[in-house]
Short mmCIF file of C-alpha atoms and ligand atoms in Angstrom, two decimals:
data_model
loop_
_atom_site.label_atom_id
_atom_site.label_comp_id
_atom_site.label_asym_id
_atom_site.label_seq_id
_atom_site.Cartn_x
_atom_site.Cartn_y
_atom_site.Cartn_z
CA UNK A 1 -52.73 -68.30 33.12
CA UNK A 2 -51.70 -70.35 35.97
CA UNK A 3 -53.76 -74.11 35.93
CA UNK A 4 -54.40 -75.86 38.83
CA UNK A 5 -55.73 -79.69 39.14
CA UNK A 6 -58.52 -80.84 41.25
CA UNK A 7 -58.08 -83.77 42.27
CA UNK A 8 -61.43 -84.68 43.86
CA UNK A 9 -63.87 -87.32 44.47
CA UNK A 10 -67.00 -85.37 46.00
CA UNK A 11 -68.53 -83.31 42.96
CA UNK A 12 -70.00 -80.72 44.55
CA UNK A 13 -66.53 -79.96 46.41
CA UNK A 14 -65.13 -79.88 42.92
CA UNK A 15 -67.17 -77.87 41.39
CA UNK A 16 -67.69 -75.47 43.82
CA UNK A 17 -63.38 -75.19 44.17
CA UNK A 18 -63.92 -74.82 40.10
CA UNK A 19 -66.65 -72.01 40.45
CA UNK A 20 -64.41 -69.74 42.99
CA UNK A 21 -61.36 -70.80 41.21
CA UNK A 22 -62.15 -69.91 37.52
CA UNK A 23 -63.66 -66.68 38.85
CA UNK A 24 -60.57 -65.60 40.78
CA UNK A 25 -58.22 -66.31 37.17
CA UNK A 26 -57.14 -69.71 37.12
CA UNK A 27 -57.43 -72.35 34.69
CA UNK A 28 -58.98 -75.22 36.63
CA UNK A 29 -59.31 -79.23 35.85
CA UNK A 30 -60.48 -81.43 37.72
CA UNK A 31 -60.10 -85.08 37.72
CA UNK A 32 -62.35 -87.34 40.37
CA UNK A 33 -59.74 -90.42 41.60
CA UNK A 34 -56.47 -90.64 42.19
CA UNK A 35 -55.55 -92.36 38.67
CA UNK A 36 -57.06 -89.91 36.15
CA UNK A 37 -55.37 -87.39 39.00
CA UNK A 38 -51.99 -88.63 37.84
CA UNK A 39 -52.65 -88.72 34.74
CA UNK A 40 -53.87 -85.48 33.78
CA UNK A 41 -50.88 -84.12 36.02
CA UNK A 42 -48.44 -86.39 33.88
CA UNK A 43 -50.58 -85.28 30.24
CA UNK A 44 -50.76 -81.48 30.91
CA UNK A 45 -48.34 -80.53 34.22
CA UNK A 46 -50.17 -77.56 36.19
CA UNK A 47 -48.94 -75.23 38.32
CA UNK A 48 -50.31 -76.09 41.71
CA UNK A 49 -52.40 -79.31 42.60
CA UNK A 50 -55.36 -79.47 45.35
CA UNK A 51 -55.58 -83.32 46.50
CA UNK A 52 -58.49 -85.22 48.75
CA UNK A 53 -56.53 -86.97 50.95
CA UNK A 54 -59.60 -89.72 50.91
CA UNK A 55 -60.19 -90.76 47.09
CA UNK A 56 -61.60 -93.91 45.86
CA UNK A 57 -58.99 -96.70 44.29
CA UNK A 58 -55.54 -94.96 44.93
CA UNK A 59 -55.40 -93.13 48.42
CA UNK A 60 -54.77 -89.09 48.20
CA UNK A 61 -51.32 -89.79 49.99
CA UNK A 62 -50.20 -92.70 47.41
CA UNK A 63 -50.96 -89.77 44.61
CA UNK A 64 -48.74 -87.41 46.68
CA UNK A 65 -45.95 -89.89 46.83
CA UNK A 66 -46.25 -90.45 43.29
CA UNK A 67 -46.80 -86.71 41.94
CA UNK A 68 -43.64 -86.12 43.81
CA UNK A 69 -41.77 -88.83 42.88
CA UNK A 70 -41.62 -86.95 39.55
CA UNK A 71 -42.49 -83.17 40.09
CA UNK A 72 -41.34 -79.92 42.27
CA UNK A 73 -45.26 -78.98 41.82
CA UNK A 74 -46.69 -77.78 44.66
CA UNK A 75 -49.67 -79.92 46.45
CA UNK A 76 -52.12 -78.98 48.93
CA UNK A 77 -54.09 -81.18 50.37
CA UNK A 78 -57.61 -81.56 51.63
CA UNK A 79 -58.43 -83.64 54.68
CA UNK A 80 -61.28 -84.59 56.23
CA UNK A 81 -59.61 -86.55 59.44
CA UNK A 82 -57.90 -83.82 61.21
CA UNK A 83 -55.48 -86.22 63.00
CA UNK A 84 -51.85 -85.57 64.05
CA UNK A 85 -50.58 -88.90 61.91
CA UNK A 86 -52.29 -87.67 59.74
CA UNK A 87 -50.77 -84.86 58.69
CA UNK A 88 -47.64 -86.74 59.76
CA UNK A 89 -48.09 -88.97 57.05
CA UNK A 90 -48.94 -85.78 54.22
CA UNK A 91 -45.94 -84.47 55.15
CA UNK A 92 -43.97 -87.03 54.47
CA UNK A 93 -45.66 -88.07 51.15
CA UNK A 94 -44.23 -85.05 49.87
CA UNK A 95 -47.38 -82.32 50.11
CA UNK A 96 -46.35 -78.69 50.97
CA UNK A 97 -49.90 -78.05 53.18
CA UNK A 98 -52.83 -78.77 54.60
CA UNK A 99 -56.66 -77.72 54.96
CA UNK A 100 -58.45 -79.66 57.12
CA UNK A 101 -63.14 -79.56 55.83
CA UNK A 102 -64.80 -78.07 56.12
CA UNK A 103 -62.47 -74.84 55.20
CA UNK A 104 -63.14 -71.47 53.73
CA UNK A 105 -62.25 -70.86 50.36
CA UNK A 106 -60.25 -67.20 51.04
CA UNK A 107 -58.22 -69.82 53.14
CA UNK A 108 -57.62 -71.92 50.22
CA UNK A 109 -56.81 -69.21 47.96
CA UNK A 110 -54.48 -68.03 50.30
CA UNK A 111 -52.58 -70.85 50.61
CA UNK A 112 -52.35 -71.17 46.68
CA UNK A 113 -50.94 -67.90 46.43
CA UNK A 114 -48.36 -68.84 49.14
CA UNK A 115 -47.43 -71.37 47.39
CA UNK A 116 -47.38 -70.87 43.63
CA UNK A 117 -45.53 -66.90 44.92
CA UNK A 118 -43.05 -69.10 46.60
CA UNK A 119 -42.47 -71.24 43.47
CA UNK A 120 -42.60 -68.44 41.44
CA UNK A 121 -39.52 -66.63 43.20
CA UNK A 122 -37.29 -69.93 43.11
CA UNK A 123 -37.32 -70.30 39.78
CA UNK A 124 -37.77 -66.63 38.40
CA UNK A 125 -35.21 -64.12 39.29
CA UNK A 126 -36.23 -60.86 41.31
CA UNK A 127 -34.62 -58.68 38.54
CA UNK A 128 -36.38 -57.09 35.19
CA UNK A 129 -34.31 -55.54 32.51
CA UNK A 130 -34.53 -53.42 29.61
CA UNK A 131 -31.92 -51.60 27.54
CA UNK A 132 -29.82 -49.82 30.29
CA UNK A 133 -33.07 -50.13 33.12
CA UNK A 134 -32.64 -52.87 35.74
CA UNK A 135 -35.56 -53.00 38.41
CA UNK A 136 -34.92 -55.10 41.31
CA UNK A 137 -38.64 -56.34 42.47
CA UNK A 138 -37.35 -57.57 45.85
CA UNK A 139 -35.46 -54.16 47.14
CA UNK A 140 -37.74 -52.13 44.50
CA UNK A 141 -34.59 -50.62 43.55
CA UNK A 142 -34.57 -49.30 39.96
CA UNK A 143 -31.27 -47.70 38.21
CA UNK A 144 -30.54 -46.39 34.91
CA UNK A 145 -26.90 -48.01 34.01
CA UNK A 146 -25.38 -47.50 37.79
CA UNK A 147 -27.42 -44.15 38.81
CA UNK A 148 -30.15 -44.84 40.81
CA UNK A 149 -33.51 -43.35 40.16
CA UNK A 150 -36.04 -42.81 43.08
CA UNK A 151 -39.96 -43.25 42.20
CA UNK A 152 -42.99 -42.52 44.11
CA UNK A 153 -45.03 -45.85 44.88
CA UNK A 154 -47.23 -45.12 41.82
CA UNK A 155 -44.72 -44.20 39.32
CA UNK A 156 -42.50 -47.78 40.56
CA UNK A 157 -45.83 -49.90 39.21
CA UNK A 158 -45.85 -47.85 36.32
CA UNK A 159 -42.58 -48.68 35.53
CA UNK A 160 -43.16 -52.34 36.60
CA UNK A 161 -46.03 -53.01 34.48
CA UNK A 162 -43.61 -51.92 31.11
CA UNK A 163 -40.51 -53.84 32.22
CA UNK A 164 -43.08 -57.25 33.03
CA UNK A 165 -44.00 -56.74 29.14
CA UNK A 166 -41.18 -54.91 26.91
CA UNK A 167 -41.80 -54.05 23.43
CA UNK A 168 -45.49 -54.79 23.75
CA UNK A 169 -48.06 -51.76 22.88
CA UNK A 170 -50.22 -51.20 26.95
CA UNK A 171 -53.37 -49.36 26.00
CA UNK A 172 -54.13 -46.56 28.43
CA UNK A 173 -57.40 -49.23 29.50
CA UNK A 174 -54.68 -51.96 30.71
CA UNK A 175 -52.64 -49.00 31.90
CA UNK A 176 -55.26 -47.96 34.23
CA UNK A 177 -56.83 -51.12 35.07
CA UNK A 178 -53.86 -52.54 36.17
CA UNK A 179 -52.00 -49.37 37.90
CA UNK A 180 -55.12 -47.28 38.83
CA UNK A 181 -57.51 -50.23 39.32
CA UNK A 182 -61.10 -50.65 37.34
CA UNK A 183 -62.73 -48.19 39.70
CA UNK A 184 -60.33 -45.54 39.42
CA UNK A 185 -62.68 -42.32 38.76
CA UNK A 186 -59.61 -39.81 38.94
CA UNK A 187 -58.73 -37.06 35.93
CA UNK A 188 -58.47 -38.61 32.72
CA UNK A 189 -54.84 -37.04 31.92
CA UNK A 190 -53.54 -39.42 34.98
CA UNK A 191 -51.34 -41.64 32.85
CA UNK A 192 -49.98 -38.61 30.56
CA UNK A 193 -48.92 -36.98 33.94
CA UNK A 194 -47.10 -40.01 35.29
CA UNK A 195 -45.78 -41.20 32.43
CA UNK A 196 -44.51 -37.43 32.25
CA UNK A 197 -42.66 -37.65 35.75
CA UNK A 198 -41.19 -40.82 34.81
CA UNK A 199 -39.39 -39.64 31.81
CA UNK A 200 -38.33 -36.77 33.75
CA UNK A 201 -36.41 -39.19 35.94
CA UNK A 202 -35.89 -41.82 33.93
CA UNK A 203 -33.96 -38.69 30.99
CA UNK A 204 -32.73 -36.83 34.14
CA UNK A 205 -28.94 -37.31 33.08
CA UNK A 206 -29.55 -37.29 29.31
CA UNK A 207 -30.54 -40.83 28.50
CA UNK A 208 -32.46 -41.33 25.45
CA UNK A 209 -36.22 -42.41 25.94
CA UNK A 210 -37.64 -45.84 26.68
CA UNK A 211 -41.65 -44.94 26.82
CA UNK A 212 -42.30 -43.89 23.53
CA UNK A 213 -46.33 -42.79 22.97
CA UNK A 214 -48.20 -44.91 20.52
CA UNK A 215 -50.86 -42.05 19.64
CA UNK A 216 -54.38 -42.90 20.31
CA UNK A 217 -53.70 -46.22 21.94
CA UNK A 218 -50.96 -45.45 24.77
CA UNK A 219 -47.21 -46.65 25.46
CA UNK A 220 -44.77 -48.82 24.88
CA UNK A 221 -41.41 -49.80 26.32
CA UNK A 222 -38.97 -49.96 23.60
CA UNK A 223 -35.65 -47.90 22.21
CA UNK A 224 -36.36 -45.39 19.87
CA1 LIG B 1 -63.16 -87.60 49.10
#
């Protein structure tokens, strides 16, 4: 689970970022001034921080400067004064961006996923592989050794949800939950079909088979 730090005078600000944050997945802290801010960064590093720019003892931009004199984690920050110099000055503290309150909180969540997506892809390659599969993410290209193999949009997340966790049992619940979604109300036999089609391609030329059926629970990516 990602974790993100709060770093937050106003309470009810806080908790109300902690409320929509924890709900959408996210581990949330929070810490209320700009010391216990740096210090629950420095104790327990998270993966994206939201900073007040106006915080009692150390200044929100002093805690940028300082977060960032000793971490690539991203900071947005929250700002009350929407001033040119301002923002002048966030920037060059070090903070990636900017909402200026009162904001929405879709448009905060929106900027988190910006940034902790952009993170993500600098430091994780684009490319999953498994035995002699290689899936390319970024071009959605998938290939079995050097021959390509072309899926429809629904077999591709298939496919993507096994190579994100190899060798690890997905229950047809997670299957559909995460590839169908939780409202799916389609035929029952929807996973045995696809699963079908994408041994089909993925055997076409003869290869041996990577989704093997656990019986009564689902699949699992693994050699046989
Ligand atoms: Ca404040």
């Amino acid at each position: 689970m990602q974790r993100i730090l709060i770093i937050e005078d106003e309470a009810e600000i806080a908790g109300y970022l902690r409320r929509g944050l924890t709900f959408e997945g996210f581990t949330v802290e929070i810490a209320s001034d700009g010391p216990a801010g740096l210090a629950a960064a420095r104790e327990n590093p998270p993966d994206l921080v939201v900073l007040d720019l106006m915080l009692p003892g150390l200044d929100g931009l002093e805690v940028a400067r300082r977060l960032r004199a000793v971490s690539e984690v991203p900071i947005i920050i929250l700002t009350a004064r929407d001033a040119i110099p301002d923002r002048v000055a966030g920037l060059e503290s070090g903070a990636d961006d900017y909402l200026v309150k009162p904001f929405a909180f879709e448009e905060l969540l929106a900027r988190i996923r910006v940034r902790l997506r952009r993170n993500q892809s600098a430091q994780q390659t684009d490319v999953l592989r498994y035995a002699n599969l290689t899936m390319d993410t970024a071009a959605r290209d998938v290939r079995i050794d050097e021959r390509r193999v072309d899926l429809t949009a629904k077999e591709y997340e298939l496919l993507e949800l096994f190579m994100r966790h190899p060798q690890q049992v997905m229950t047809r619940e997670v299957i559909y939950d995460r590839v169908w979604g939780y409202d799916f109300g389609g035929e029952s036999n929807i996973i045995e079909v696809y699963v079908r089609y994408l041994r089909q391609k993925l055997e076409a030329a003869g290869e041996p088979r990577l989704i093997q059926t656990v019986r009564g629970v689902g699949y699992i990516l693994r050699e046989e």
